[in-house]
Coordinates of C-alpha atoms and ligand atoms in Angstrom, one line a residue:
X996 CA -20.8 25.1 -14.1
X997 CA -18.6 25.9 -16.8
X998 CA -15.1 23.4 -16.5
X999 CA -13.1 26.8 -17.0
X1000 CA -15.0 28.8 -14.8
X1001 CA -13.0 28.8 -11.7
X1002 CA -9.6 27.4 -12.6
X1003 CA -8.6 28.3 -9.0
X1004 CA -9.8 28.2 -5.5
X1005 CA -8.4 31.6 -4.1
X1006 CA -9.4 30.3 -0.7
X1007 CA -6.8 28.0 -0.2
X1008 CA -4.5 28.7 -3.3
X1009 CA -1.9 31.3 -3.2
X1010 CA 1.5 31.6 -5.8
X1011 CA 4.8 32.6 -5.5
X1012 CA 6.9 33.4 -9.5
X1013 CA 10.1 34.2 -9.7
X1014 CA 11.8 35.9 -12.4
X1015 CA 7.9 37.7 -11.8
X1016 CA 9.8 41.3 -12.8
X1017 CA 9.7 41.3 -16.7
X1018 CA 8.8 39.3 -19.5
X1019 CA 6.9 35.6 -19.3
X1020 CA 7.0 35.5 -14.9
X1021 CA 5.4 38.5 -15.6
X1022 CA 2.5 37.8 -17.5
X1023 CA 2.0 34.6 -15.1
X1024 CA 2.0 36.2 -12.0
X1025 CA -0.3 38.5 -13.5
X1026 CA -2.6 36.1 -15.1
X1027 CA -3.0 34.5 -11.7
X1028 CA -3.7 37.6 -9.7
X1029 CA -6.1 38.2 -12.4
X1030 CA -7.6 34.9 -11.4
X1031 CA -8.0 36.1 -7.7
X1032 CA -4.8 34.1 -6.6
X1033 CA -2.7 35.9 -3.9
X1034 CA 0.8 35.6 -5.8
X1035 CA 4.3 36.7 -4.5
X1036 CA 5.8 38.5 -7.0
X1037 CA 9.9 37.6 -6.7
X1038 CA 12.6 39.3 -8.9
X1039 CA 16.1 40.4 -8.6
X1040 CA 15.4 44.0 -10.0
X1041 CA 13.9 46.2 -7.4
X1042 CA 12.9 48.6 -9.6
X1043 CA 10.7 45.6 -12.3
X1044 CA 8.9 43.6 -9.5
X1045 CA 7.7 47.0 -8.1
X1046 CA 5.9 48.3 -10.8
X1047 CA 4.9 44.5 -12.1
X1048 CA 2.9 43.9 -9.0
X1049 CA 1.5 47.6 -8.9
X1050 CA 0.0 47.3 -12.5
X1051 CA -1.3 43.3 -11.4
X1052 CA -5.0 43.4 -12.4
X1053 CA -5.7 43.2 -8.5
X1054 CA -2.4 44.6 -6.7
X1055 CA -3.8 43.9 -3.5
X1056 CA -3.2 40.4 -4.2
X1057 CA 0.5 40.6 -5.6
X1058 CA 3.6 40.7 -3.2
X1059 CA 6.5 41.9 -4.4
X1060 CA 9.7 40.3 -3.0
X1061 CA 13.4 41.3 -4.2
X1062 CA 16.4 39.4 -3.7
X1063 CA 19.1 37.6 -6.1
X1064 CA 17.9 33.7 -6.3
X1065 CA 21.5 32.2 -7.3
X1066 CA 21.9 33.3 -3.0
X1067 CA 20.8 30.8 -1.0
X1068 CA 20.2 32.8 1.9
X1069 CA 17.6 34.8 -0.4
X1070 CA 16.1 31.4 -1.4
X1071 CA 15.5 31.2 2.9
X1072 CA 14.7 34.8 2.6
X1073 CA 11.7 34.3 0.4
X1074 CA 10.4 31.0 1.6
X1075 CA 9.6 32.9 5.2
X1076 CA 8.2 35.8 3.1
X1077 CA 6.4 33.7 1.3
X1078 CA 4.8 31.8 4.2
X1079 CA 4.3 35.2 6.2
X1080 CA 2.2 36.8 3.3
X1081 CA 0.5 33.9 1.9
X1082 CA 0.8 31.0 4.5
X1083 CA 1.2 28.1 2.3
X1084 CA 2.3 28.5 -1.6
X1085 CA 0.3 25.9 -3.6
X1086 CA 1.5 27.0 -6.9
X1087 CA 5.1 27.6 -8.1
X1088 CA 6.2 29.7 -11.4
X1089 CA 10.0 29.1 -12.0
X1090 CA 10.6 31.7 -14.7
X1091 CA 14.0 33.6 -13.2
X1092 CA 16.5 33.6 -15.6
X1093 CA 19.6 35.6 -15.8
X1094 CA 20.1 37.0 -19.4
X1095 CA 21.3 35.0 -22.2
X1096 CA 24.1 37.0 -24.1
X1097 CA 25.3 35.8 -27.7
X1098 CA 28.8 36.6 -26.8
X1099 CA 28.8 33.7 -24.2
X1100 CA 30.0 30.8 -26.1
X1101 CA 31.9 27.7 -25.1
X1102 CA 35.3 29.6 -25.4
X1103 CA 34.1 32.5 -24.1
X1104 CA 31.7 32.5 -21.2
X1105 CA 33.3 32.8 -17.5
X1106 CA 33.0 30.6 -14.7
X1107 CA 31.0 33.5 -13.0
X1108 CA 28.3 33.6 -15.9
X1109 CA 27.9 29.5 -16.1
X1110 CA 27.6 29.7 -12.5
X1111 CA 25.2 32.5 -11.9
X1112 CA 23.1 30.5 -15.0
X1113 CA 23.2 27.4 -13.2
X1114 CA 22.2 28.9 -9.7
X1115 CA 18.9 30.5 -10.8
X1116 CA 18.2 28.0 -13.0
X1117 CA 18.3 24.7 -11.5
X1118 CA 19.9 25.0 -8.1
X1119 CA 17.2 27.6 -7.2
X1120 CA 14.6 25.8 -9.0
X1121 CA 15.3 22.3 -6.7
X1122 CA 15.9 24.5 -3.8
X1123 CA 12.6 26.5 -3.5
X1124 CA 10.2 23.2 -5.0
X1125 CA 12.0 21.0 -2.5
X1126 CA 11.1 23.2 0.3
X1127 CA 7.7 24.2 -0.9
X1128 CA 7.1 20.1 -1.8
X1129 CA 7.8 19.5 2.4
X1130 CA 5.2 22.5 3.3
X1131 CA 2.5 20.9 1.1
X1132 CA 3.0 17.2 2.6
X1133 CA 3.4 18.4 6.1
X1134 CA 0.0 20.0 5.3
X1135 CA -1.1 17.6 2.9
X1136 CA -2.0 19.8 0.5
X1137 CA -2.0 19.6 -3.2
X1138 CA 0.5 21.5 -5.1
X1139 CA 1.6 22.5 -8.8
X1140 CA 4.9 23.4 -9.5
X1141 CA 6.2 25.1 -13.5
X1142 CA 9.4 25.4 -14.6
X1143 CA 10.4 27.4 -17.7
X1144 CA 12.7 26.0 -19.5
X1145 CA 13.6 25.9 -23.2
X1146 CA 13.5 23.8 -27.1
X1147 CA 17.3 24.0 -26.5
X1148 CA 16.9 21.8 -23.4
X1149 CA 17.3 19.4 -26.5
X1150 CA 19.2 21.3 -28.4
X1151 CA 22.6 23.2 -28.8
X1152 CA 22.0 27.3 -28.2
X1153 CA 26.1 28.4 -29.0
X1154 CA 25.4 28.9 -25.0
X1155 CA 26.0 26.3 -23.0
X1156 CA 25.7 27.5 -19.7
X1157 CA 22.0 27.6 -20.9
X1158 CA 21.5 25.0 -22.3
X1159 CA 22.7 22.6 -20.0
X1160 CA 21.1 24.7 -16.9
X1161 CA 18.0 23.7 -19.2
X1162 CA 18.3 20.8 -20.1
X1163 CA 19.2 19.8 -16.1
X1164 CA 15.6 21.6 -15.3
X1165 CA 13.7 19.6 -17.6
X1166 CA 15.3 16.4 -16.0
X1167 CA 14.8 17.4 -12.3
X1168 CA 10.9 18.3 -13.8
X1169 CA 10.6 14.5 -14.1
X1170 CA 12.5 13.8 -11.0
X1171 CA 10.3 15.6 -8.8
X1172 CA 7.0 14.9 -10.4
X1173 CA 7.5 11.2 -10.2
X1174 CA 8.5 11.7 -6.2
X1175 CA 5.9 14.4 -5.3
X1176 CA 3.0 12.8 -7.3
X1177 CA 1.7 10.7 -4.6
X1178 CA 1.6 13.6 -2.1
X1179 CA -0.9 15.5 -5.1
X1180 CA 1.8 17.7 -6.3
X1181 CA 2.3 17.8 -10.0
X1182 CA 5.1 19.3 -11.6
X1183 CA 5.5 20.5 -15.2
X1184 CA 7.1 21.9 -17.6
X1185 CA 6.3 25.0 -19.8
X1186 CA 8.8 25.3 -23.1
X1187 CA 8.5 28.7 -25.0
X1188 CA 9.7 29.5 -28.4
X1189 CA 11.1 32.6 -29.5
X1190 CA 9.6 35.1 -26.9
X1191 CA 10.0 38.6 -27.2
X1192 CA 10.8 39.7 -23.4
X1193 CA 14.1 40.5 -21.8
X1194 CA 15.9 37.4 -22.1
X1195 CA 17.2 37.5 -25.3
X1196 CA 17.7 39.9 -28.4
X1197 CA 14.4 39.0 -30.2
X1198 CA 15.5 39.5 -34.1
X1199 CA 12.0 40.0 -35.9
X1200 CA 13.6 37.9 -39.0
X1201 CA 13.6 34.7 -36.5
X1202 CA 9.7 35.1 -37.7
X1203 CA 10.1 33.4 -40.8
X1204 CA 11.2 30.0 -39.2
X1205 CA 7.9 29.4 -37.2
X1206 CA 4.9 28.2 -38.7
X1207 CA 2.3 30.4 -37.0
X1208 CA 4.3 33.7 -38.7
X1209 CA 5.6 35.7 -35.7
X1210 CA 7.7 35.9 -32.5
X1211 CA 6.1 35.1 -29.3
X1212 CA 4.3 37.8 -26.6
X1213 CA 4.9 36.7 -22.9
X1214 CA 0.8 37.0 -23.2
X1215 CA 0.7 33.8 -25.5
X1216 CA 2.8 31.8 -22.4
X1217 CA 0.0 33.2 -19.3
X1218 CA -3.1 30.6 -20.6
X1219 CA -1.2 27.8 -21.4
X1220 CA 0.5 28.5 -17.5
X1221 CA -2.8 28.9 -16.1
X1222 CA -4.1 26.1 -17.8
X1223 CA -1.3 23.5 -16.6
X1224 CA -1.2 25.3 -13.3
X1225 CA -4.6 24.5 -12.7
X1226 CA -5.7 21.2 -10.4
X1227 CA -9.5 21.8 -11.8
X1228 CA -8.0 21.8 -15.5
X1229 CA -4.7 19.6 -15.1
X1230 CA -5.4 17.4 -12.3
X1231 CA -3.9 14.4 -14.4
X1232 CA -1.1 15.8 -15.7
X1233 CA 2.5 15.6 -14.2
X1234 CA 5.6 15.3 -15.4
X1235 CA 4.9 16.8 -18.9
X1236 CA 6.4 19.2 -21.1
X1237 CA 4.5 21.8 -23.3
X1238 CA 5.6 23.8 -25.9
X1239 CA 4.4 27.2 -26.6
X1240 CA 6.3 28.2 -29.4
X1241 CA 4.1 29.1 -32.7
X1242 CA 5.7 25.5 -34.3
X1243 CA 9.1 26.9 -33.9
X1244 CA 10.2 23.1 -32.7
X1245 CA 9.0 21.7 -35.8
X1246 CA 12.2 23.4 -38.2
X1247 CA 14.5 21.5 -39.6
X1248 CA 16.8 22.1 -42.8
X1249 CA 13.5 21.2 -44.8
X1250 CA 11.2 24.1 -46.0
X1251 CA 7.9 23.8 -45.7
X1252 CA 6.3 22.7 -48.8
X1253 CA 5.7 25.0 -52.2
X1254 CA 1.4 25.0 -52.3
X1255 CA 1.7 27.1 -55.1
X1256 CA -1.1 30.1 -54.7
X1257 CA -3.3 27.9 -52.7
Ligands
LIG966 N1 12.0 34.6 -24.1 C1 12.2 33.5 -24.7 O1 12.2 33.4 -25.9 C2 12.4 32.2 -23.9 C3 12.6 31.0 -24.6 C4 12.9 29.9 -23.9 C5 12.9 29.9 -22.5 N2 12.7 31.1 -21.8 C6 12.7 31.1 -20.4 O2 11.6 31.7 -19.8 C7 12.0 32.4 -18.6 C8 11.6 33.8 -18.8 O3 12.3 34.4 -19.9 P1 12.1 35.9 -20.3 O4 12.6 36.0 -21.7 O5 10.7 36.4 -20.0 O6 13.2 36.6 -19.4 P2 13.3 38.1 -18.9 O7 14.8 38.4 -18.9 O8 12.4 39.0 -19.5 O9 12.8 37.8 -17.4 C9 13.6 37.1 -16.4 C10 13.5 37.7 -15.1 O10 14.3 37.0 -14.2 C11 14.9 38.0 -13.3 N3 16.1 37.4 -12.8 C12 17.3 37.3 -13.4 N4 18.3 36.8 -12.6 C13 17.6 36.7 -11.3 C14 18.1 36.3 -10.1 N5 19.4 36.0 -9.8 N6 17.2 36.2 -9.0 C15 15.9 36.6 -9.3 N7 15.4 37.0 -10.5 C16 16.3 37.1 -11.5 C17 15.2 39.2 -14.2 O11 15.4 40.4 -13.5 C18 13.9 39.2 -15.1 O12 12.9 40.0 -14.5 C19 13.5 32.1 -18.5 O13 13.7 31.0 -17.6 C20 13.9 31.8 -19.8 O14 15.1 31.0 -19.9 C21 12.5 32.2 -22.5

């Protein structure tokens, strides 16, 4: 058998995404119902998550689920929703993210904004792997958990409200794949570049700083996902971080160097 045959067993695998609406959750959760995985399809815009999990290459296989994740009590809401439609997640997309807004800099951005940034970020990120971590040792189960987070988890955005939202993710990535590995659950890590999807105001320009020539497509994010999702593929991986970003990461204030008409 091929290694990349069957990078899931839909039998006993099932995923919930969040942020699964628009953009990069959307080409995951997609991906994976492609793959035959049941996957619960969780956004805050009614509207998105509808239509994303109608036009899912299988949509009997994707449940939508609406509710705002900075809530806790939605957090409780989909966790029993979850468990209802799928009985026990195995695999965990963390791609909600409220908008980032250039306007929104350290003299500037309100104590609602950081707040809402920080709740759907990391709060909800901890809250909902914590949980689905407990469901998965109760069961003994293996699990995989991914968390979107971002090159400016390193590095200043003029938005810190973001970055520091990121920067906390990446940490509690580590955190929880160092406590959760012995139970089988690995948790990663998945860093895009400039993507053109909702989050941001994707200036075509941006282009000439990345080595591979272009913006991203939430469609470059879904393999790599899969991939690292994956127990067949990944089963040795935890606590990792991969970019997905054309090179973006590797600009600096040198340009790259003059090969004449090579
Ligand atoms: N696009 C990029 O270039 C880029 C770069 C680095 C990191 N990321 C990260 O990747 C993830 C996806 O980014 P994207 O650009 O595809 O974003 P997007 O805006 O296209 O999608 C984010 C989704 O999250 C949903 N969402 C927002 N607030 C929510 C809430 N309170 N509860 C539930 N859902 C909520 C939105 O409705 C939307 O559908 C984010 O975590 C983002 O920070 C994106």
């Amino acid at each position: 058998m091929s290694l990349f045959d069957h990078p899931f067993d839909p039998a006993r695998e099932a995923a919930l995404v969040t942020g699964a609406g628009n953009g990069i959750g959307r080409a995951i959760a997609q991906a994976l119902v492609g793959e035959g995985v049941r996957t619960v399809f969780a956004d805050i815009n009614r509207d998105t998550v509808m239509v994303a999990a109608k036009n899912s290459p299988r949509p009997e296989l994707a449940i939508p689920f609406v509710g705002d994740l900075a809530q806790p009590a939605a957090r409780e809401a989909l966790l029993a929703e979850a468990q209802a439609a799928v009985r026990q997640v195995t695999h965990f997309v963390h791609a909600a993210s409220p908008p980032r807004r250039e306007a929104d800099h350290a003299l500037a951005v309100s104590l609602e904004t950081w707040e809402q940034m920080r709740a759907v970020n990391l709060d909800a990120s901890f809250h909902l792997s914590r949980e689905l971590a407990r469901k998965l040792i109760a069961a003994k189960s293996a699990g995989s958990f991914l968390f979107l987070t971002s090159l400016h988890a390193g590095t200043p955005r003029n938005l810190p409200h973001y970055s520091t939202a990121k920067a906390a993710m990446a940490m509690l990535v580590k955190e929880l794949a160092k406590t959760f590995g012995r139970h089988g659950i690995r948790v990663n890590a998945l860093v895009p570049g400039a993507i053109a999807a909702g989050g941001f105001a994707a200036d075509p320009a941006l282009a000439r700083h990345i080595p591979l020539g272009r913006l991203g497509r939430p469609e470059d994010l879904a393999p790599m996902a899969l991939a690292v999702l994956s127990n067949r593929i990944s089963a040795y991986v935890t606590g990792a971080a991969f970019a997905v970003d054309g090179g973006l990461a590797l600009t600096n204030w040198f340009e790259p160097p003059d090969l004449g008409e090579a």
